[in-house]
Tab-separated table of C-alpha atoms in Angstrom:
chain	number	residue	atom	x	y	z
S	2	MET	CA	50.434	-18.593	10.555
S	3	GLU	CA	48.242	-21.645	10.280
S	4	SER	CA	49.681	-25.056	11.088
S	5	VAL	CA	49.442	-27.742	8.430
S	6	LEU	CA	48.729	-31.263	9.629
S	7	SER	CA	50.544	-34.064	7.851
S	8	LEU	CA	50.315	-37.774	8.698
S	9	VAL	CA	53.511	-39.686	8.080
S	10	GLU	CA	53.693	-43.480	8.207
S	11	ASN	CA	51.470	-45.089	10.842
S	12	SER	CA	52.876	-43.726	14.045
S	13	PHE	CA	54.294	-40.317	13.273
S	14	LEU	CA	52.421	-37.081	13.251
S	15	ILE	CA	54.148	-33.925	12.137
S	16	LEU	CA	52.818	-30.438	12.784
S	17	TYR	CA	54.436	-27.849	10.547
S	18	ASN	CA	54.603	-24.335	11.889
S	19	SER	CA	56.579	-21.356	10.655
S	20	LEU	CA	58.423	-21.123	13.983
S	21	MET	CA	59.089	-24.697	15.071
S	22	LEU	CA	58.592	-28.306	14.002
S	23	LYS	CA	56.885	-30.473	16.630
S	24	ILE	CA	56.840	-34.233	16.173
S	25	ALA	CA	54.615	-36.499	18.242
S	26	VAL	CA	56.063	-39.999	18.083
S	27	GLY	CA	53.765	-42.916	18.846
S	28	THR	CA	56.432	-44.706	20.843
S	29	THR	CA	58.611	-44.186	23.876
S	30	SER	CA	61.338	-46.454	22.471
S	31	LYS	CA	64.665	-44.667	22.838
S	32	SER	CA	66.138	-46.493	19.835
S	33	LYS	CA	63.271	-45.438	17.528
S	34	ILE	CA	63.476	-41.829	18.702
S	35	LYS	CA	67.265	-41.863	18.253
S	36	CYS	CA	66.838	-43.157	14.703
S	37	LEU	CA	64.314	-40.433	13.872
S	38	ASN	CA	66.605	-37.793	15.351
S	39	GLU	CA	69.533	-39.042	13.237
S	40	VAL	CA	67.448	-38.862	10.054
S	41	LEU	CA	66.313	-35.323	10.817
S	42	GLU	CA	69.900	-34.274	11.561
S	43	GLU	CA	70.991	-35.682	8.181
S	44	ILE	CA	68.528	-33.434	6.395
S	45	SER	CA	69.317	-30.499	8.693
S	46	LEU	CA	65.858	-30.271	10.173
S	47	GLY	CA	65.562	-29.322	13.847
S	48	ALA	CA	62.561	-30.485	15.821
S	49	VAL	CA	61.070	-30.971	19.261
S	50	PHE	CA	59.989	-34.558	19.952
S	51	TYR	CA	57.002	-35.602	22.039
S	52	PRO	CA	57.333	-39.344	22.709
S	53	THR	CA	53.917	-40.710	23.608
S	54	ASN	CA	52.587	-44.007	24.835
S	55	VAL	CA	49.025	-43.831	23.574
S	56	GLU	CA	46.408	-46.484	24.286
S	57	SER	CA	44.778	-47.474	21.001
S	58	GLY	CA	42.333	-50.116	22.190
S	59	VAL	CA	43.790	-52.543	19.632
S	60	SER	CA	46.435	-55.246	20.088
S	61	SER	CA	50.024	-54.115	19.557
S	62	GLN	CA	50.220	-56.137	16.322
S	63	PRO	CA	46.796	-55.734	14.671
S	64	LYS	CA	46.247	-58.265	11.865
S	65	LYS	CA	42.939	-57.248	10.305
S	66	ARG	CA	42.629	-54.166	8.101
S	67	ASN	CA	39.849	-52.565	10.176
S	68	GLN	CA	41.909	-53.075	13.356
S	69	LYS	CA	44.898	-51.386	11.698
S	70	ARG	CA	42.768	-48.409	10.701
S	71	LEU	CA	41.335	-48.126	14.221
S	72	PHE	CA	44.841	-48.451	15.679
S	73	ASN	CA	46.254	-45.724	13.415
S	74	TRP	CA	43.363	-43.335	14.037
S	75	SER	CA	43.406	-43.868	17.819
S	76	LEU	CA	47.164	-43.435	17.951
S	77	GLN	CA	47.137	-40.244	15.894
S	78	LYS	CA	44.222	-38.788	17.852
S	79	GLY	CA	46.019	-39.504	21.131
S	80	MET	CA	49.232	-37.904	19.874
S	81	ILE	CA	47.419	-34.730	18.784
S	82	LYS	CA	46.055	-34.314	22.321
S	83	ARG	CA	49.573	-34.516	23.782
S	84	VAL	CA	51.106	-31.938	21.447
């Protein structure tokens, strides 16, 4: 089966596969990962998490639109490599 790539929010990347759901999370924050896990449990969706600390080349709080786009793209590209 082919995987379908779906971008969710700015720092979540979800790869759908018929066998398993893999989620690369653009953070290593335990509280954010716990929150995501609780949401997925509420909707009865099991998953494997891949917390990642990806260098984006942009400040942690980008203010300009082009910086935000670069940040999102760099983060997502880095997460894909880790999954």
